[in-house]
Structure formats: structure tokens, C-alpha cells
CSV table of C-alpha atoms in Angstrom, one decimal:
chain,number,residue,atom,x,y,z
A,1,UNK,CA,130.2,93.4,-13.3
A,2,UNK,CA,128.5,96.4,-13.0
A,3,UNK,CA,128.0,96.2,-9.3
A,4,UNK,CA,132.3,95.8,-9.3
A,5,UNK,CA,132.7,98.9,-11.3
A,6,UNK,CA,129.9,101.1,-9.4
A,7,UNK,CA,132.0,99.8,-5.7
A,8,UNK,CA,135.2,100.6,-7.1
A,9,UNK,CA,133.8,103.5,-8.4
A,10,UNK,CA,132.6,104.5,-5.0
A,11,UNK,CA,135.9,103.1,-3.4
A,12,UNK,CA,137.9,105.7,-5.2
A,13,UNK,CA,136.2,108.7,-4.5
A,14,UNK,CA,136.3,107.9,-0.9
A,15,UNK,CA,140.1,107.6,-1.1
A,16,UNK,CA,140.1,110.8,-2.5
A,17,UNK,CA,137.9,112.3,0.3
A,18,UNK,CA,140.9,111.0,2.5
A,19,UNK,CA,144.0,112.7,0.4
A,20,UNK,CA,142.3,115.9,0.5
A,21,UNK,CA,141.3,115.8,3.9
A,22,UNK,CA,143.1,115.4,7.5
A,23,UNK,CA,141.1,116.1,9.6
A,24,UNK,CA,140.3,114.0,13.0
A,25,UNK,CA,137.4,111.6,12.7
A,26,UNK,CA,135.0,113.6,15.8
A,27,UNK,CA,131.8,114.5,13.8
A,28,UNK,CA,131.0,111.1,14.1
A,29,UNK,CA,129.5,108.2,15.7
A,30,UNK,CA,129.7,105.1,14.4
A,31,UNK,CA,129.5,102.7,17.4
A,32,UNK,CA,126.7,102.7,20.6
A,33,UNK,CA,129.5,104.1,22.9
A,34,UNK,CA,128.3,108.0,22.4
A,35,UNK,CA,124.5,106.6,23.0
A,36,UNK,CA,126.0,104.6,26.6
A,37,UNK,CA,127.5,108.3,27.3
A,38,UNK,CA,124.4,109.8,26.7
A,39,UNK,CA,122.6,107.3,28.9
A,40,UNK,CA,125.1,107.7,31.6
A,41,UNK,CA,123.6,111.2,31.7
A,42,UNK,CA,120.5,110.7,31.8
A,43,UNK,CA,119.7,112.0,28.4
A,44,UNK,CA,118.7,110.3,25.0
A,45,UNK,CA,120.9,110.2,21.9
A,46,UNK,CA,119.3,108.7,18.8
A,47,UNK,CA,120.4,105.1,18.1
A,48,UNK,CA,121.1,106.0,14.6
A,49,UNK,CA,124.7,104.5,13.4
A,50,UNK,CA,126.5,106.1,12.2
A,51,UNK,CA,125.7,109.4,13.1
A,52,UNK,CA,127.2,113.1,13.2
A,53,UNK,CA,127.5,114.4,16.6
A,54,UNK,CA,128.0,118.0,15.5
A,55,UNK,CA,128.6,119.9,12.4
A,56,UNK,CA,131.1,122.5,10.8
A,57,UNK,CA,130.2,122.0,7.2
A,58,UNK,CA,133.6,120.3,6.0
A,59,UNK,CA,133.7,117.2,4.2
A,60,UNK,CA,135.2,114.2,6.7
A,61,UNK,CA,136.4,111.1,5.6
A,62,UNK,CA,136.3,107.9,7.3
A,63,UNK,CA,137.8,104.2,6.2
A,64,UNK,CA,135.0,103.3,3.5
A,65,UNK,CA,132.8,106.6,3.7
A,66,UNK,CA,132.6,110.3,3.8
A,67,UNK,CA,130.3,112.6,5.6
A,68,UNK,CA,129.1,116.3,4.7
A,69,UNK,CA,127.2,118.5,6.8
A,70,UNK,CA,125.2,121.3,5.2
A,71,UNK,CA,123.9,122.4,8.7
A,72,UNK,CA,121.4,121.6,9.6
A,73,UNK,CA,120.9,118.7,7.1
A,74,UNK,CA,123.8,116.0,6.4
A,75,UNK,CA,124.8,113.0,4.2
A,76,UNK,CA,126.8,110.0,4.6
A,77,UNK,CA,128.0,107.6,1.7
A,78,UNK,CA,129.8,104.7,0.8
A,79,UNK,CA,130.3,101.5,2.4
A,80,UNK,CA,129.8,101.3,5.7
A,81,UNK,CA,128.3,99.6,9.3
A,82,UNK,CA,124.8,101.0,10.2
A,83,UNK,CA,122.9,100.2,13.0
A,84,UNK,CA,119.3,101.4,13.9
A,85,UNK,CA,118.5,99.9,16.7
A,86,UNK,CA,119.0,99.9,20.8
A,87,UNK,CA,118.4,96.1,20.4
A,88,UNK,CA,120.9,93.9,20.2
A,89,UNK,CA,119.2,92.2,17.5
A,90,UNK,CA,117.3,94.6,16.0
A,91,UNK,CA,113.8,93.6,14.1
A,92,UNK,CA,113.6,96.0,11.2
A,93,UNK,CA,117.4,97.3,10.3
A,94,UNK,CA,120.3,96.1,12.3
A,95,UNK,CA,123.9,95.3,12.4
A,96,UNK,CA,123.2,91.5,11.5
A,97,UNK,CA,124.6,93.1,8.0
A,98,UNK,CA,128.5,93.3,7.5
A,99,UNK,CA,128.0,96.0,6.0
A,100,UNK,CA,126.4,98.0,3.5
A,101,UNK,CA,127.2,100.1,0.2
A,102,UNK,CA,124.5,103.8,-0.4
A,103,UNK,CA,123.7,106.7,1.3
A,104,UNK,CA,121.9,107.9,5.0
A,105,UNK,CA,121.1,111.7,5.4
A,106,UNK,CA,118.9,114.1,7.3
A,107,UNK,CA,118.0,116.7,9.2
A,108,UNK,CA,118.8,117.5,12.6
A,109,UNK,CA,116.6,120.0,14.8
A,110,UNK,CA,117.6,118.7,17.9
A,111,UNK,CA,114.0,117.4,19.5
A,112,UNK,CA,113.3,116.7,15.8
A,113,UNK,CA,115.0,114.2,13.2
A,114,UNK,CA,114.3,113.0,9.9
A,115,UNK,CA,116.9,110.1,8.5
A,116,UNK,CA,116.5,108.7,5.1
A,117,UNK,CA,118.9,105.6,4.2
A,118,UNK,CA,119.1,104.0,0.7
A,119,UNK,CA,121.0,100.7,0.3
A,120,UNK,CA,122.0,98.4,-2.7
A,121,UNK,CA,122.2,95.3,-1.8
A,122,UNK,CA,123.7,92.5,-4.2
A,123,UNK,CA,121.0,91.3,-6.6
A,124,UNK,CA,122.6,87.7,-7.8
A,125,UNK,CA,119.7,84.9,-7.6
A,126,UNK,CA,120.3,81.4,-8.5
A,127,UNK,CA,118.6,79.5,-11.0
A,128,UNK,CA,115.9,78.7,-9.1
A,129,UNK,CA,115.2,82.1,-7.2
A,130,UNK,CA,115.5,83.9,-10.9
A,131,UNK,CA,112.4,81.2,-12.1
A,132,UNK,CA,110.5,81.7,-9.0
A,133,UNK,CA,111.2,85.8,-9.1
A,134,UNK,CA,109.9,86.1,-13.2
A,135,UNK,CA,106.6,83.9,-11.9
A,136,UNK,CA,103.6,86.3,-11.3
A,137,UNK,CA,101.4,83.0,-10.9
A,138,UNK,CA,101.4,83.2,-7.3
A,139,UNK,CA,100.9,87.0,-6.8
A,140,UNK,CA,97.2,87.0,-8.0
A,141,UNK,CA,96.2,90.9,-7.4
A,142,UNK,CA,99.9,91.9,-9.7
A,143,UNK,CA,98.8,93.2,-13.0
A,144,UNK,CA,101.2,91.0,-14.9
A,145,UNK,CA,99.6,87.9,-14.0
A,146,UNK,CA,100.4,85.7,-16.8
A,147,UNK,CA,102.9,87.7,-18.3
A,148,UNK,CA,105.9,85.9,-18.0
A,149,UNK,CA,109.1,87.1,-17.5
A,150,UNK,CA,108.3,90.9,-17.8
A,151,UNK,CA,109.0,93.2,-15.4
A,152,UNK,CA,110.1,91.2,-12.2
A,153,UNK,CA,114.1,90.4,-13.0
A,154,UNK,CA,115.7,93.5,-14.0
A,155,UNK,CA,118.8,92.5,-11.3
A,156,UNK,CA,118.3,95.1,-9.1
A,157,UNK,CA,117.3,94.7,-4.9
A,158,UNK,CA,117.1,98.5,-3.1
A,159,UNK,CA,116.1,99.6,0.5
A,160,UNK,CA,114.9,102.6,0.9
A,161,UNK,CA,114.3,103.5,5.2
A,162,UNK,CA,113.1,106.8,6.4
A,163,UNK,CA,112.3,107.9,10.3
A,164,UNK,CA,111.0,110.6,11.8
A,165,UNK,CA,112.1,110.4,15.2
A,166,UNK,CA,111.3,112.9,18.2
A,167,UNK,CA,113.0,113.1,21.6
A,168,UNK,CA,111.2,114.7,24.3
A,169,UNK,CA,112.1,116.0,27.6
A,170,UNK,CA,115.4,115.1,26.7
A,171,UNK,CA,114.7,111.7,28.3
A,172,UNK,CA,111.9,110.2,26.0
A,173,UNK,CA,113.1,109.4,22.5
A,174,UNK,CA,110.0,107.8,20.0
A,175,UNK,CA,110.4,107.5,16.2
A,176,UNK,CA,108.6,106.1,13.2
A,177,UNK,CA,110.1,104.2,10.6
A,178,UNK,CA,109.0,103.3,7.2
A,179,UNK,CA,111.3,100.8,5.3
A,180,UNK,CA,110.9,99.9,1.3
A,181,UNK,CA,112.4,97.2,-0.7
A,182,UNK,CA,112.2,97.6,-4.1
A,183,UNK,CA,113.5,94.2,-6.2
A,184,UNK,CA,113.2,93.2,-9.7
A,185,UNK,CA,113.3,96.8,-11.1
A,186,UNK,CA,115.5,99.4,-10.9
A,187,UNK,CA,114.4,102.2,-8.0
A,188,UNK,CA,113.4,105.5,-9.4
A,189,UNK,CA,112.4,109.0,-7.4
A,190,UNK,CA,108.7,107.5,-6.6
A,191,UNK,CA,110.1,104.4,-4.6
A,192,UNK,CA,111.8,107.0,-2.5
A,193,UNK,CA,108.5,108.6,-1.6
A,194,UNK,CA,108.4,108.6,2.3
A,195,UNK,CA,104.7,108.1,2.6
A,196,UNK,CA,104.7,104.7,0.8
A,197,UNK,CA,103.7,102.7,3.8
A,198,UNK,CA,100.1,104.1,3.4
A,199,UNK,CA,99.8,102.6,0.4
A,200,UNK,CA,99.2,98.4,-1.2
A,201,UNK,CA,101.6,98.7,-3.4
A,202,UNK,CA,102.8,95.0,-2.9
A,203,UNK,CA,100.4,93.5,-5.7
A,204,UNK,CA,102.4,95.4,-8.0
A,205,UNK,CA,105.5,93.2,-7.6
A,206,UNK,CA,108.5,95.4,-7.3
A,207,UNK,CA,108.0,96.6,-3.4
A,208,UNK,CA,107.6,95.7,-0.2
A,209,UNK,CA,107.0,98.2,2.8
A,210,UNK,CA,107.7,97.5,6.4
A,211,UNK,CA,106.3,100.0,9.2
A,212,UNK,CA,108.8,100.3,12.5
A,213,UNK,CA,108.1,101.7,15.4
A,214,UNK,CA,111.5,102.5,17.9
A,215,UNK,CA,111.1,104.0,21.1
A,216,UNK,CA,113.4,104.5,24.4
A,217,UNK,CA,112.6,105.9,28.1
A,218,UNK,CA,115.4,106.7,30.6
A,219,UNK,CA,113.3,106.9,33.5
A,220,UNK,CA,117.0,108.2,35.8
A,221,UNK,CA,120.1,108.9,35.1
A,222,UNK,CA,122.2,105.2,33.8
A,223,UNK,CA,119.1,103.9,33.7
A,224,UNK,CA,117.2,103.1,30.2
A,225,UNK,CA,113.8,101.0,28.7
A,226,UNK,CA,113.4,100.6,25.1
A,227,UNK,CA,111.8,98.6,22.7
A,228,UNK,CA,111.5,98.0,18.5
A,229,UNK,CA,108.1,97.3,16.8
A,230,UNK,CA,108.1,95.9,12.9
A,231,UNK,CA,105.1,95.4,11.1
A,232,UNK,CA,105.7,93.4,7.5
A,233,UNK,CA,102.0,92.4,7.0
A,234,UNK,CA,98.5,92.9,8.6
A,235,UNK,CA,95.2,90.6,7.7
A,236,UNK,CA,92.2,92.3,8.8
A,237,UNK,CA,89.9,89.2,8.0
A,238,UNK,CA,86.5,91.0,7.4
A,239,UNK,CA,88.1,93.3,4.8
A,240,UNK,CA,91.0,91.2,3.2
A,241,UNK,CA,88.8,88.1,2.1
A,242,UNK,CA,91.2,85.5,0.6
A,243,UNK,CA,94.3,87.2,2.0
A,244,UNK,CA,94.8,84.3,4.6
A,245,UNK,CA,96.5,82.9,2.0
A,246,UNK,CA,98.5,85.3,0.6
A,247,UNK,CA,100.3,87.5,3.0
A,248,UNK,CA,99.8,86.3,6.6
A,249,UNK,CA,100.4,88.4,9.7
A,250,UNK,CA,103.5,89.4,10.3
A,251,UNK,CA,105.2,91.3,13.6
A,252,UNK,CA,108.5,91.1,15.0
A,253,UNK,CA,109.1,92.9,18.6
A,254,UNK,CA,111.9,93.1,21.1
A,255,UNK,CA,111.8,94.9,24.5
A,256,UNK,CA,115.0,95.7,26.7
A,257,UNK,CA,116.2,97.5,29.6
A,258,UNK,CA,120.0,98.3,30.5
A,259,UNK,CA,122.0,99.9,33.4
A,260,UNK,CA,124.9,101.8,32.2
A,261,UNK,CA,127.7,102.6,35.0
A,262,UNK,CA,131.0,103.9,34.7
A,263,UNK,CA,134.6,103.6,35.5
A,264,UNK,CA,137.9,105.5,35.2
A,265,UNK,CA,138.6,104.0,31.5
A,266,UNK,CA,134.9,102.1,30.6
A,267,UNK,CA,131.5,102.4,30.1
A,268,UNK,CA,129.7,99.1,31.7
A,269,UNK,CA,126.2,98.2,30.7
A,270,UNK,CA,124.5,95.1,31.4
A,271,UNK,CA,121.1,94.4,29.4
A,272,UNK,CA,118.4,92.3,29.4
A,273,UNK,CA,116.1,91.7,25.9
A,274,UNK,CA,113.2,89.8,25.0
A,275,UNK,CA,112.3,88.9,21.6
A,276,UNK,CA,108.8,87.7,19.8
A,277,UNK,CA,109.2,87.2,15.9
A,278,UNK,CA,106.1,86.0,13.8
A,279,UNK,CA,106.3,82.7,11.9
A,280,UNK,CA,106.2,84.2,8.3
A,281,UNK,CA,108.2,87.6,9.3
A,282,UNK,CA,110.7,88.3,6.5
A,283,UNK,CA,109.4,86.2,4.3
A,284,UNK,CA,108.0,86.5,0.7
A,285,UNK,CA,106.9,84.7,-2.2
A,286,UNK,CA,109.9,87.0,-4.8
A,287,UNK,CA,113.2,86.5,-3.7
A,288,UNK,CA,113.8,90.1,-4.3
A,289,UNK,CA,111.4,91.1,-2.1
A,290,UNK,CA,112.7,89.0,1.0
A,291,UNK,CA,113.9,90.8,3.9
A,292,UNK,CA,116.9,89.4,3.2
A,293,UNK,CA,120.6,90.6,1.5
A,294,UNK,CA,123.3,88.0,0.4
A,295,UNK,CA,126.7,88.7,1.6
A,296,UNK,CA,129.4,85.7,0.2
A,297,UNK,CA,126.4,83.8,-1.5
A,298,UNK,CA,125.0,83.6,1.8
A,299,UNK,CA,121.3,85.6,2.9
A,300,UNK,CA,121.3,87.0,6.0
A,301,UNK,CA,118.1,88.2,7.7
A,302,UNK,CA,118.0,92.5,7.4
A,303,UNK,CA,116.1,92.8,10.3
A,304,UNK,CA,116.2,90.1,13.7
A,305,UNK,CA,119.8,88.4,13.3
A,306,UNK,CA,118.4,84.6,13.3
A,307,UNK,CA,115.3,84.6,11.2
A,308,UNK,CA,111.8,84.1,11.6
A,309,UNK,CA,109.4,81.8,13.7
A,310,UNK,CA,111.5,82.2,17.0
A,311,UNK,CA,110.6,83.7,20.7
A,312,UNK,CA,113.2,84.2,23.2
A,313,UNK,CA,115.3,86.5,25.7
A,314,UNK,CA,119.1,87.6,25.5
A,315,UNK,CA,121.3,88.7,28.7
A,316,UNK,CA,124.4,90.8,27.7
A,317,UNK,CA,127.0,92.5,29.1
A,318,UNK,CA,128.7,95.7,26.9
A,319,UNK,CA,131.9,96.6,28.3
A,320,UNK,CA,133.3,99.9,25.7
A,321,UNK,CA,135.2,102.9,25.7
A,322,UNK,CA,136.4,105.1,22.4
A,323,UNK,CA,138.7,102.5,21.2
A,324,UNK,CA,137.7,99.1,22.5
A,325,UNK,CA,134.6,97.1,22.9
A,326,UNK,CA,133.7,94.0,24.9
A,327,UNK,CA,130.7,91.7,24.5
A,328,UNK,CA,129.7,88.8,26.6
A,329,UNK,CA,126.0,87.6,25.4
A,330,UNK,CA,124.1,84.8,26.3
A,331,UNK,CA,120.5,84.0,24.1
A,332,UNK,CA,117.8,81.6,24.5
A,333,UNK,CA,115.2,81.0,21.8
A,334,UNK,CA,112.4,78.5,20.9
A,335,UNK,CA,112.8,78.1,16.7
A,336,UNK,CA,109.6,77.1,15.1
A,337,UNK,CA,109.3,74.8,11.9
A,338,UNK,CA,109.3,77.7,9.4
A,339,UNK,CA,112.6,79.8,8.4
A,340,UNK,CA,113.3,82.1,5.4
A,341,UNK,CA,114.0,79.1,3.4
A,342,UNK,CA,110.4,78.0,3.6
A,343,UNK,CA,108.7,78.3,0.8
A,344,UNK,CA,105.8,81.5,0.6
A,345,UNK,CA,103.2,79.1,-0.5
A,346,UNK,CA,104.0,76.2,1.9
A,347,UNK,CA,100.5,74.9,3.1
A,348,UNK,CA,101.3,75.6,6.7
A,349,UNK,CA,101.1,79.6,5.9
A,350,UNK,CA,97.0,79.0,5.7
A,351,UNK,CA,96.8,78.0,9.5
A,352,UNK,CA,96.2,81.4,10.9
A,353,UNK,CA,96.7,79.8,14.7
A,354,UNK,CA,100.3,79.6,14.3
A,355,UNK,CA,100.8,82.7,12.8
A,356,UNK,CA,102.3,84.7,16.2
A,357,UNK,CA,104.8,81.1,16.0
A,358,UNK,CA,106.5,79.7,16.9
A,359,UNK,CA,105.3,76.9,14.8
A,360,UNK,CA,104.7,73.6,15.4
A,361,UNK,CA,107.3,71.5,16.9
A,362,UNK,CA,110.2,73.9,18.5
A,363,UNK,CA,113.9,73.7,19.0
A,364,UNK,CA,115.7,75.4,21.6
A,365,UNK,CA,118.5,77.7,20.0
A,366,UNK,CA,121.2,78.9,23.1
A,367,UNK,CA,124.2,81.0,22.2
A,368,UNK,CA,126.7,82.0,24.3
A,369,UNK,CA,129.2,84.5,22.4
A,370,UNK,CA,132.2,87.1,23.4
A,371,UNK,CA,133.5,89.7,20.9
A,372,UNK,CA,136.3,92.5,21.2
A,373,UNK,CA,136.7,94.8,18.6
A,374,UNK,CA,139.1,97.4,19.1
A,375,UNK,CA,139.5,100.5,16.7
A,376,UNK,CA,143.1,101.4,15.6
């Protein structure tokens, strides 16, 4: 109930944004079409969705957020798409979400960005996931091992995402991303802390820190090469005795390149991806702490649309102007044993060999999808 309230809450004051303001929606960009533009001319736009394209510190509002510039810094709230990725599957934040409900800010210097993001996601569990998210038993270096039920279940699941991001020569973009879930308590100014990747603070129960690492080339003008790198979990053997069993290895990588030509009404880009995602990527033992948020009842994966434990290649074809937006996408994947359903302590997480997945016996997964979305 109080999630309802807090969404209505945030509902209302974004209808009021809209009463008091007419303005035309121009500041910003909420779809790839401004970053295909910015291809076209040989120069590179952050991928960053949405974001504000210029300023003139006025409030703006949009269906289901607002945006205020304080030049040069900026905020955006409410609920909304976000995408931060040039992959079409991104591996650390993408638009595999719906949607989501918070806050994205920053500050712009033009060969310099900083982005912060902080999303609530909805913190229902069932039966079982509330049992399995109050038992410390498996998490041996927390201290509240045998303390049950205290301090893991306070029905709260946060992400906190921050980037510094640098584009050089107007042609090189390269950013580093640090994301933080916080589940199981409610997220105060320390969670927020940028800086948290440096630190082990997964024993303690309530976070989980991802590293990202985003970078694009366009090499000549319509032309451009980019690629994603997430990092969940890293053994080093000789100093992390025991840990083989705990938190495996976990990357997730995609690499792409894409043409992007023009006509008299459309931009036309046609892309080619690859994707490698660890076996236990996403995973974790507190449901809270999975890289996952539930839309409908349903999890979905926040990073790589399908999951875990897969290696494959996408060919697409974006077809987009202003208004309208064609997709045509065809995917190929090999899907391992393991998914997000697996259980964290499932006895095949000790066999360091299949680690990079996929894992054991494989199934092909091949899509072949179509969209058009088209903006009124």
C-alpha cells in the first residue's frame, strides 16, 4: 500500500508539472534517434535515456516525468523508460525494464558527464523468497549469521547507478559505471556513496555492487563500434580461499558495430552484436539482491534481456525518425543449464570450468521480432 500511495503521490505532481507548463517537449531525448543523428555526423552523443539535449532552466514536463535543468547540472523524475546502453540488450541497465519509478540527474561539461540514477523497484517476495531472504545461513562472512529474521526483510529493493563518462575527440565516448542494489533495508545517504564498488560490502547482506564499463568509437562519419562490460563478481583464487563457493565469477559482455545512413524522412541503421553472459551473472543467494525487478509478478533480468548462462550474436535493422520507430531483429543464442531461477547454492556453482557458461548441455534460443512504436 505504501508503494500505491508513494506512485500516486508521484503521479500527481507530475500532472501538475503538466497544468502549469506548456511548453514543447525539445530539451529532451528519450529514444536512440538523437544518438543515430549524432552518429550520422560523425560525432558521439552519450547513450544515456532519457537525456536533456540542452538547457534553459525551466521546469518541462513529459507523460509520467518532469525535467529541471539548473545549468549545468539537471534532474529527471518519476516514472519513466531509461536506457543506458548502445546495445540492444544491454548487460548492466537496459530497456529490458518497462519502465521504472525515481530519479536520474547530473552534470554536464560537455567532454565530461557524471549521471547518477536511483530506482525503486517493487519489493513483494513470495513465501518462499521472504524465508530464503531472512536466512543468513548461507552468507557465512554477514555478521548476522544466526540471527534470524533481523535485518534482511525490511520490504525495500533500491538501485542506485552512477557513471562518469568522458567523450574525446568528439568521436571517442568511454564511461565508468558503478551500479548498487540495496535489498532488505531501506537505502540511506551512505548507499548512495559513488565509490562503493571499491569496497566488500556484500557480506553485510543488504548490497550488491556491479562495475560497468561502456565505451563507443566512430572511426567515420555513419560509422560506429561499441561495446558494454559488467562485472557482478571476481574470484581471485590465491586470495579469496573458500570463495569458489560462494560468489563465483561473474562477467557479462556485448560488442557491436552499426552503419547509420539517411534518407529524406528516416534514419537507417543496420547492426550487428555479439553477446557472452557468465553462467552465475545476475544471480544471488537474497532475492533482494538479484539483478532482477518484478514487473506483474513477473522478474525480469535488469541488465541482458534473457538471463544468464547464454552466448550469442543479434543482427538488427533500426529504421526511426522523431515520431516513428521500426525494428526488425533476428538473435541466436546457446542457453546453458543455469537461469535466474537456479538456486545460489546449486552444486554446479563449485565447478569453476563452467563458470564463463554456457553450462552443460545447451539449447539454441533464436528470435526473430519486429516492433513499431510511434509517438503521438
Amino acid at each position: 500500500m505504501e508503494k500505491v500511495r508513494k506512485i500516486v503521490t508521484l503521479q500527481i505532481l507530475v500532472l501538475i508539472f503538466i497544468f502549469f507548463n506548456t511548453k514543447g517537449f525539445s530539451e529532451i531525448t528519450t529514444n536512440e534517434v538523437y544518438l543515430l543523428s549524432s552518429i550520422y555526423a560523425g560525432k558521439d552523443f552519450t547513450n544515456i535515456t532519457p537525456y536533456p539535449i540542452n538547457s534553459n532552466n525551466e521546469f518541462e514536463a513529459y507523460p509520467g516525468f518532469f525535467y529541471k535543468s539548473f545549468d549545468p547540472l539537471w534532474l529527471i523524475g518519476g516514472i519513466f523508460e531509461t536506457n543506458w546502453s548502445d546495445l540492444e540488450r544491454g548487460v548492466y541497465l537496459s530497456d529490458s525494464l518497462p519502465y521504472v519509478t525515481g530519479f536520474m540527474g547530473g552534470y554536464d561539461a560537455g567532454s565530461m558527464r557524471i549521471v547518477s540514477g536511483m530506482y525503486f523497484f517493487d519489493p513483494y517476495l513470495t513465501e518462499d523468497e521472504l524465508e530464503r531472504q531472512k536466512d543468513t545461513s548461507f552468507d557465512t562472512n554477514s555478521d548476522r549469521v544466526g540471527l534470524e529474521d533481523f535485518g534482511y526483510s525490511d520490504p525495500s529493493k533500491t538501485l542506485f547507478i552512477h557513471r562518469l563518462e568522458f567523450n574525446l575527440c568528439d568521436r571517442v565516448r568511454l564511461s565508468l559505471n558503478e551500479l548498487n542494489l540495496i535489498g532488505g533495508k531501506y537505502p540511506d545517504l551512505s548507499d548512495a556513496n559513488p565509490f562503493g564498488i571499491a569496497h566488500n560490502n556484500l557480506g553485510e547482506g543488504f548490497s550488491n555492487n556491479m562495475l560497468g564499463v561502456d565505451a563507443s568509437i566512430i572511426p567515420t562519419k555513419g560509422w560506429q563500434i561499441y561495446g558494454q562490460f559488467a562485472m557482478d563478481d571476481f574470484v581471485v583464487p590465491e586470495t579469496e580461499g573458500g570463495a569458489t563457493g560462494y560468489k563465483p565469477t561473474a562477467f557479462a559482455w556485448g560488442l557491436g558495430t552499426r552503419l547509420v545512413g539517411k534518407t529524406s524522412k528516416y534514419y537507417i541503421s543496420p547492426k550487428i552484436e555479439y553477446y557472452k553472459v557468465y553462467t552465475w551473472m545476475y544471480n544471488q543467494w537474497a532475492p533482494y539482491l538479484k539483478y532482477t525487478a518484478k514487473y506483474n509478478g513477473e522478474d525480469i533480468p535488469i541488465g541482458f534481456d534473457y538471463g544468464n548462462d547464454m552466448e550469442g550474436y543479434l543482427i538488427g535493422l533500426d529504421i526511426a525518425n522523431e515520431t516513428t520507430r521500426y525494428k526488425i531483429i533476428f538473435e541466436h543464442y546457446l542457453k546453458g543449464e543455469i537461469n535466474l531461477a537456479t538456486p545460489y547454492d546449486d552444486e554446479r556453482k563449485t565447478d569453476v570450468e563452467g563458470w564463463p557458461g554456457p553450462y552443460g548441455e545447451t539449447t539454441p534460443l533464436i528470435k526473430i521480432s519486429f516492433s513499431i512504436e510511434v509517438e503521438i
